[in-house]
mmCIF file with all atom_site columns, C-alpha atoms in Angstrom:
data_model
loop_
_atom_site.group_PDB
_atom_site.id
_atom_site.type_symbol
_atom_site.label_atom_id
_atom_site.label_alt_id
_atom_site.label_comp_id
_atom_site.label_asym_id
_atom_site.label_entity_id
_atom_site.label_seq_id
_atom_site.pdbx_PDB_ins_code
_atom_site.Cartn_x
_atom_site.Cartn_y
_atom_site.Cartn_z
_atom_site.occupancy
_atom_site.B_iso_or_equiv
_atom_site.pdbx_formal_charge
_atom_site.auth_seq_id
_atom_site.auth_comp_id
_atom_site.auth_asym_id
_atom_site.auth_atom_id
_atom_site.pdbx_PDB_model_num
ATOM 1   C CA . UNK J 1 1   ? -1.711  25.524 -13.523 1.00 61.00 ? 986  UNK J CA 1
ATOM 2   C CA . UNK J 1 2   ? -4.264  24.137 -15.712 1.00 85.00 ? 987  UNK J CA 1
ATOM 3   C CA . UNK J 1 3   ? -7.737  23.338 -14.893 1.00 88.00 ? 988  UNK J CA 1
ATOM 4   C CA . UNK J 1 4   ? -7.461  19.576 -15.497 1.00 90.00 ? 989  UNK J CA 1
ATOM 5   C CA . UNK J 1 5   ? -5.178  19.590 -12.597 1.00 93.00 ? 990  UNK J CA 1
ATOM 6   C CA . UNK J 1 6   ? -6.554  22.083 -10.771 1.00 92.00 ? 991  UNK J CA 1
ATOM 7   C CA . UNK J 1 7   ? -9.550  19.547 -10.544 1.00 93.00 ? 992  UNK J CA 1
ATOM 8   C CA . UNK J 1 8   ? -7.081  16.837 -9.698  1.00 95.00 ? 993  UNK J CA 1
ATOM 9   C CA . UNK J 1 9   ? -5.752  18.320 -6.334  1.00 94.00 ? 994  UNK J CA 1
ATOM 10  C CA . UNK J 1 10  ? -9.251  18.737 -5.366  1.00 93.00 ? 995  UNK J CA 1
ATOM 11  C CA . UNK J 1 11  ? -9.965  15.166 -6.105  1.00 93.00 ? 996  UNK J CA 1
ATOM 12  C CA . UNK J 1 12  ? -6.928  14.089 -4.158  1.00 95.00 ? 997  UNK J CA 1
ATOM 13  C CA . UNK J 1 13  ? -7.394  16.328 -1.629  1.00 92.00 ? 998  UNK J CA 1
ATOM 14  C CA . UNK J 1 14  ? -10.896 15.404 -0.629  1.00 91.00 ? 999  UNK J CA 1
ATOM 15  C CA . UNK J 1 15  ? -11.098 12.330 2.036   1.00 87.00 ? 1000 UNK J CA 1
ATOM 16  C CA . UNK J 1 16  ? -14.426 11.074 0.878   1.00 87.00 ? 1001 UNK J CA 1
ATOM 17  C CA . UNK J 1 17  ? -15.461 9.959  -2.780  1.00 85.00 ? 1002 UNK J CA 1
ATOM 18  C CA . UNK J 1 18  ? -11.856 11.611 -3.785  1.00 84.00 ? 1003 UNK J CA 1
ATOM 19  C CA . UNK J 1 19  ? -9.617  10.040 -5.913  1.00 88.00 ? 1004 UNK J CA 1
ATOM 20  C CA . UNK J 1 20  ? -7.666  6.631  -5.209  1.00 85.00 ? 1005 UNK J CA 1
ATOM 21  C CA . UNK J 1 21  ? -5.655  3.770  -5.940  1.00 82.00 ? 1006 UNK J CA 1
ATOM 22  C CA . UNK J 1 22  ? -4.437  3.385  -9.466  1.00 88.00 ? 1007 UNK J CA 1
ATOM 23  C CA . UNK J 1 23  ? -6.380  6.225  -11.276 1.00 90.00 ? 1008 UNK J CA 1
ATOM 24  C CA . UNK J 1 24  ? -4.666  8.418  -9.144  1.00 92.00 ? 1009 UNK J CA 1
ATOM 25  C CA . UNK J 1 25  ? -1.206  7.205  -9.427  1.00 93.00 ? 1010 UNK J CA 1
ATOM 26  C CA . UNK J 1 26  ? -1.745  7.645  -13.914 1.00 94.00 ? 1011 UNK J CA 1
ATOM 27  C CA . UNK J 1 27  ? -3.165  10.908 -13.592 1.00 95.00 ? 1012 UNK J CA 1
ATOM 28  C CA . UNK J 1 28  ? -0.476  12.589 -10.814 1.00 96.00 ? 1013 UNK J CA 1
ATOM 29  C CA . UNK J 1 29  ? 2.267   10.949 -12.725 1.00 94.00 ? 1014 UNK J CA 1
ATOM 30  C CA . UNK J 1 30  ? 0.725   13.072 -15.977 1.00 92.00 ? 1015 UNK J CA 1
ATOM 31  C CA . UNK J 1 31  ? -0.284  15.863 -14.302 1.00 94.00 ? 1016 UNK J CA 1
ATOM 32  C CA . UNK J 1 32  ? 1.103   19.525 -15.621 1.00 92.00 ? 1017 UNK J CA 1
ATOM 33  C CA . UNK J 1 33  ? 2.079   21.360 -12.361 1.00 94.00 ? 1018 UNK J CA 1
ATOM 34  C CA . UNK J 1 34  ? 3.598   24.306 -13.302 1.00 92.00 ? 1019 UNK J CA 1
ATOM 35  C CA . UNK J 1 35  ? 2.336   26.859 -10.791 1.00 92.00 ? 1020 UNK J CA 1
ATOM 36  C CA . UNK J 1 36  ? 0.636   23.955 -8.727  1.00 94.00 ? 1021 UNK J CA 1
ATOM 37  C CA . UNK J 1 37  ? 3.405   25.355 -5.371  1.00 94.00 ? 1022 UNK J CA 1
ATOM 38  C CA . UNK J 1 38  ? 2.397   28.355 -5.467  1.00 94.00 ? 1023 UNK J CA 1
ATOM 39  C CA . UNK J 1 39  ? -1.434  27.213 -5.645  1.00 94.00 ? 1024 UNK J CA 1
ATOM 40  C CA . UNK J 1 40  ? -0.966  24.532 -2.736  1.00 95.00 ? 1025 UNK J CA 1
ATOM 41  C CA . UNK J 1 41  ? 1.629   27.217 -0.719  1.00 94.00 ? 1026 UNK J CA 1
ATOM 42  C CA . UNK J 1 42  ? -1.139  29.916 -0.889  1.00 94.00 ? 1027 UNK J CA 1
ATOM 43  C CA . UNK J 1 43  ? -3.681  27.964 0.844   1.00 92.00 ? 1028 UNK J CA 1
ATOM 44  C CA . UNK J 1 44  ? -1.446  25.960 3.064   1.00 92.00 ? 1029 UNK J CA 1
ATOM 45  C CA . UNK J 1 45  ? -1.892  22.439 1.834   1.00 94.00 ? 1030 UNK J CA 1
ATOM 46  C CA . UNK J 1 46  ? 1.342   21.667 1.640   1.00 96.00 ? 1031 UNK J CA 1
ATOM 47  C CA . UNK J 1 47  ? 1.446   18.600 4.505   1.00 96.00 ? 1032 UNK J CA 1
ATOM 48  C CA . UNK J 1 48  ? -1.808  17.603 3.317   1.00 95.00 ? 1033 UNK J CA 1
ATOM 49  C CA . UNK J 1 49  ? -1.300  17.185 -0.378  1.00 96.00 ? 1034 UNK J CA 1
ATOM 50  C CA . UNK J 1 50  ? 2.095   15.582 0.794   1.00 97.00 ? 1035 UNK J CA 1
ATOM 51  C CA . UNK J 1 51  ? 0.756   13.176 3.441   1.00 96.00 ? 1036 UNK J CA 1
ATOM 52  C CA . UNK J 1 52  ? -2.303  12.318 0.549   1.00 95.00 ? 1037 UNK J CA 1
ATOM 53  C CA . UNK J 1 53  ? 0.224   11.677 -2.491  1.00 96.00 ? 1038 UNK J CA 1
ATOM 54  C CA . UNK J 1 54  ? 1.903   8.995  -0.290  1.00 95.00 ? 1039 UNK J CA 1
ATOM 55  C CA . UNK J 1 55  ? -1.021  7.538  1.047   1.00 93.00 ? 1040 UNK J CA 1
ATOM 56  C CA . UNK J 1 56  ? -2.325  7.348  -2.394  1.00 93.00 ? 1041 UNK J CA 1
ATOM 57  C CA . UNK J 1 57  ? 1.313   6.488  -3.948  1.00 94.00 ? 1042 UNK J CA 1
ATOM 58  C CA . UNK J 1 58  ? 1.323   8.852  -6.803  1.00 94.00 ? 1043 UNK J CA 1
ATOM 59  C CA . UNK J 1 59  ? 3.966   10.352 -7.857  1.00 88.00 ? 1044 UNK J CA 1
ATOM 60  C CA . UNK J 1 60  ? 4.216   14.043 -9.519  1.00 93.00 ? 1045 UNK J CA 1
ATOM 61  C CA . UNK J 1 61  ? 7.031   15.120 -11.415 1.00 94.00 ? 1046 UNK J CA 1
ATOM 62  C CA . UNK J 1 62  ? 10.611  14.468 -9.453  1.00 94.00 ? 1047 UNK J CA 1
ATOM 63  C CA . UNK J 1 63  ? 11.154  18.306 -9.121  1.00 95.00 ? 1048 UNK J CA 1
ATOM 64  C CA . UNK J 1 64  ? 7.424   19.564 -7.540  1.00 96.00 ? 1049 UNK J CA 1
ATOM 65  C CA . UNK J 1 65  ? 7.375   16.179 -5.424  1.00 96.00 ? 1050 UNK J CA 1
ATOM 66  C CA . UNK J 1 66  ? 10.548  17.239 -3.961  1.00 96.00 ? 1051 UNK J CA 1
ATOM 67  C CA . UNK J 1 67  ? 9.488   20.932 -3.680  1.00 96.00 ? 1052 UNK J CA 1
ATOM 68  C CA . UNK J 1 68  ? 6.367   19.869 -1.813  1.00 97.00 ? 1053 UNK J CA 1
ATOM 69  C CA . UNK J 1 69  ? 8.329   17.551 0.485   1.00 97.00 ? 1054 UNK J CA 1
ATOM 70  C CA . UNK J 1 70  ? 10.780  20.509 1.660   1.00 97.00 ? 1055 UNK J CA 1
ATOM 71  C CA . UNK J 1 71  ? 7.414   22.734 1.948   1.00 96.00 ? 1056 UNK J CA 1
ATOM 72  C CA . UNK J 1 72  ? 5.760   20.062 4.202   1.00 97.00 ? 1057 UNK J CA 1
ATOM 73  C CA . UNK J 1 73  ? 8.528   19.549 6.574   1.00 97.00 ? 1058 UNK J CA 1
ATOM 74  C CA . UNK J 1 74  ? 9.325   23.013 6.472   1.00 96.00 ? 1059 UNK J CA 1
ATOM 75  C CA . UNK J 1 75  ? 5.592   23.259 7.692   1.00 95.00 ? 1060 UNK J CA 1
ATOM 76  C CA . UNK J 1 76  ? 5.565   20.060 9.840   1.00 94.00 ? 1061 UNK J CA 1
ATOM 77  C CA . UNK J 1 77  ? 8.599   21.801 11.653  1.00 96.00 ? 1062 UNK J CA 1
ATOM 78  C CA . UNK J 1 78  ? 7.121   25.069 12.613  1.00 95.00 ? 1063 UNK J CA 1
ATOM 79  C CA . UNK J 1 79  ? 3.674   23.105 13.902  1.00 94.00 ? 1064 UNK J CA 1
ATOM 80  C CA . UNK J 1 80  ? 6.325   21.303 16.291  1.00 94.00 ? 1065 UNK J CA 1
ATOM 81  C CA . UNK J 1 81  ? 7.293   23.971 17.693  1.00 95.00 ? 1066 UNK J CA 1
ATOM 82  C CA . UNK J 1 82  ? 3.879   25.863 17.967  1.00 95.00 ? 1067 UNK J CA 1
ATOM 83  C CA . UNK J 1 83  ? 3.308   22.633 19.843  1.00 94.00 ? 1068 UNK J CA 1
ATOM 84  C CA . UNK J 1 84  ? 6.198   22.791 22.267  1.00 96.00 ? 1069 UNK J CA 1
ATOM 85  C CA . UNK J 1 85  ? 4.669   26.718 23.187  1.00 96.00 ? 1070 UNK J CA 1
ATOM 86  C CA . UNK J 1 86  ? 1.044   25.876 23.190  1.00 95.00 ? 1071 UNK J CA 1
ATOM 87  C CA . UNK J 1 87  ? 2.133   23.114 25.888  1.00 95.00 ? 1072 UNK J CA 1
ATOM 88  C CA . UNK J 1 88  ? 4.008   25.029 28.040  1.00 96.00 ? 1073 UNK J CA 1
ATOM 89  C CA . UNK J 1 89  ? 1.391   28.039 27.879  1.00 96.00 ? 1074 UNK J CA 1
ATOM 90  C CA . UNK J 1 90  ? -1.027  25.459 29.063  1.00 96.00 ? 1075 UNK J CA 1
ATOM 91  C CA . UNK J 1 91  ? 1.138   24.191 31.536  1.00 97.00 ? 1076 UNK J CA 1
ATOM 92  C CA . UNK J 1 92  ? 1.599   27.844 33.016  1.00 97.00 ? 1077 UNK J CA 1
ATOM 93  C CA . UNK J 1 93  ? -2.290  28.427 32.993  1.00 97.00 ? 1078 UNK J CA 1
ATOM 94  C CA . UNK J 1 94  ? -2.723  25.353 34.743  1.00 97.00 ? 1079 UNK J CA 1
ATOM 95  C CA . UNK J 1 95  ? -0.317  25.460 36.973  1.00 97.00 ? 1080 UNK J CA 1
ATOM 96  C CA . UNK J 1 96  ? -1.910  28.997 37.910  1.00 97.00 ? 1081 UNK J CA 1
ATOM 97  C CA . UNK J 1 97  ? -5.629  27.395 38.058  1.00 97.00 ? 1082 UNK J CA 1
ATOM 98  C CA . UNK J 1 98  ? -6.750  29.305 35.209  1.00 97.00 ? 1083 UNK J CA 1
ATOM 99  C CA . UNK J 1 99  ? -8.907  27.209 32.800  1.00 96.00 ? 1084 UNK J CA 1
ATOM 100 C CA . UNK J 1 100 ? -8.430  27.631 29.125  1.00 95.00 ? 1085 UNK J CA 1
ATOM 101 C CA . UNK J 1 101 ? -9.396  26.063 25.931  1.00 95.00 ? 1086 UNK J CA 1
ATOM 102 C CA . UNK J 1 102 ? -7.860  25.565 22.639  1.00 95.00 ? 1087 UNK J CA 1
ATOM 103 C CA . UNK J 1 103 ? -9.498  27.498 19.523  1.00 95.00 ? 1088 UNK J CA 1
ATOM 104 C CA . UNK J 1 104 ? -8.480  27.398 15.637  1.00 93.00 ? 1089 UNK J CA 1
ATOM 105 C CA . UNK J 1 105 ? -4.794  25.712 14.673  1.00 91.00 ? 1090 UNK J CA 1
ATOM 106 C CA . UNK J 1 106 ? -4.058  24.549 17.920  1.00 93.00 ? 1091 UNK J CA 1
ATOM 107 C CA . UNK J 1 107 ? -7.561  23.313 18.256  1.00 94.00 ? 1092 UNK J CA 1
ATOM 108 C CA . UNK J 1 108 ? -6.952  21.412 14.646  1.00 93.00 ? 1093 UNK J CA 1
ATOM 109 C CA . UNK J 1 109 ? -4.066  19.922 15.732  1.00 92.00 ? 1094 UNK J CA 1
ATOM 110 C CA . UNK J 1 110 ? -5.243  18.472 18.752  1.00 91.00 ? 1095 UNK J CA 1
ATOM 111 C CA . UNK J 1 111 ? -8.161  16.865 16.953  1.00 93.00 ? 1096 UNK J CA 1
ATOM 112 C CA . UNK J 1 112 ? -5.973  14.976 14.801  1.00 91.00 ? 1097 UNK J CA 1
ATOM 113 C CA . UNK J 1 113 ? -7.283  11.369 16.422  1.00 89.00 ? 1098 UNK J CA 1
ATOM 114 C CA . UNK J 1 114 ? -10.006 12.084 15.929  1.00 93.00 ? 1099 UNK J CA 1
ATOM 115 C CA . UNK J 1 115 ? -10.140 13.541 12.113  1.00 91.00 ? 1100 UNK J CA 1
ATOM 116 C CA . UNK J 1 116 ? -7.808  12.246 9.623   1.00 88.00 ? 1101 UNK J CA 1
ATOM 117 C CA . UNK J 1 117 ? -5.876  15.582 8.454   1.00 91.00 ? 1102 UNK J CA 1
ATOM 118 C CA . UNK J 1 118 ? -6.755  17.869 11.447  1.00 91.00 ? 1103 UNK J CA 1
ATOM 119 C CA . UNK J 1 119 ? -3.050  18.700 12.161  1.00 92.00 ? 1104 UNK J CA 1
ATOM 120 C CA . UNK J 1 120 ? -2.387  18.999 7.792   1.00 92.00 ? 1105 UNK J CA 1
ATOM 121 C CA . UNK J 1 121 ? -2.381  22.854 8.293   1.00 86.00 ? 1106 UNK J CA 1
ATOM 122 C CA . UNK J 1 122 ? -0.035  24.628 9.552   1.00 87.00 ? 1107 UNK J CA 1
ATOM 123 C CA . UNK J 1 123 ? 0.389   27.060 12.287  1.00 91.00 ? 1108 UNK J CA 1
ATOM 124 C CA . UNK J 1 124 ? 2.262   29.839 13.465  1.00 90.00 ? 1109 UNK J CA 1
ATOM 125 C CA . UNK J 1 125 ? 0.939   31.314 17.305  1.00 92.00 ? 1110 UNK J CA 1
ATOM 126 C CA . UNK J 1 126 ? -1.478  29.725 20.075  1.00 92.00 ? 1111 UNK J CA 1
ATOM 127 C CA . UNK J 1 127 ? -4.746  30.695 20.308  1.00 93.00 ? 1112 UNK J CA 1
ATOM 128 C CA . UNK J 1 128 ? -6.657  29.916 23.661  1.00 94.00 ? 1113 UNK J CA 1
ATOM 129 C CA . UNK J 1 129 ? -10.005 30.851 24.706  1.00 94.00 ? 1114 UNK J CA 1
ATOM 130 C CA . UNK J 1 130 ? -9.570  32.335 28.575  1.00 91.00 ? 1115 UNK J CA 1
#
């Protein structure tokens, strides 16, 4: 991956003063990203730089774009089911009249109204404060 886009996912990444509209559709659609997956996998952007490329409507090359889209949902899939357990551990801790409180991914995730991209990372166990 080269620095130029290196610079660009952090541009397009960022919600505020990032890149938009037009400028980035020219410069995605020119962008080198060879090693850019492995990059975006690492740190687990992979639903955010998705959801952000089609808010912003820029395109990548054909064969990342589709890469990233099977990462995301891949991703998006897992989160799901995190979900379904962190509900029915917090319906089991209710039920039994023991209060707990979300912390880290779960806590993310259920912030998501609240803060655009919240729920973008993914997760893989529930973490509760008891």
């Amino acid at each position: 991956m080269i620095r130029e886009t290196a610079a660009l996912l952090v541009r397009t990444l960022q919600l505020r003063n990032g890149i938009a509209g037009d400028s980035a559709r020219q410069q995605w659609a020119l962008a080198g990203v060879r090693g850019l997956s492995r990059v975006v996998g690492f740190n687990g952007a992979e639903v955010w730089l998705y959801r952000r490329l089609r808010a912003l409507d820029a395109s990548p090359q054909a064969e990342f774009f589709a890469t990233l889209r099977e990462a995301a949902q891949r991703v998006a899939v897992l989160a799901l089911r995190v979900d379904a357990q962190t509900a029915a551990v917090l319906g089991l801790f209710a039920n039994a009249g023991i209060p707990c409180a979300l912390i880290k991914g779960q806590a993310r995730r259920a912030a998501a109204k609240l803060y655009p991209y919240a729920d973008a990372r993914g997760v893989s166990d529930v973490d509760l404060l008891l």
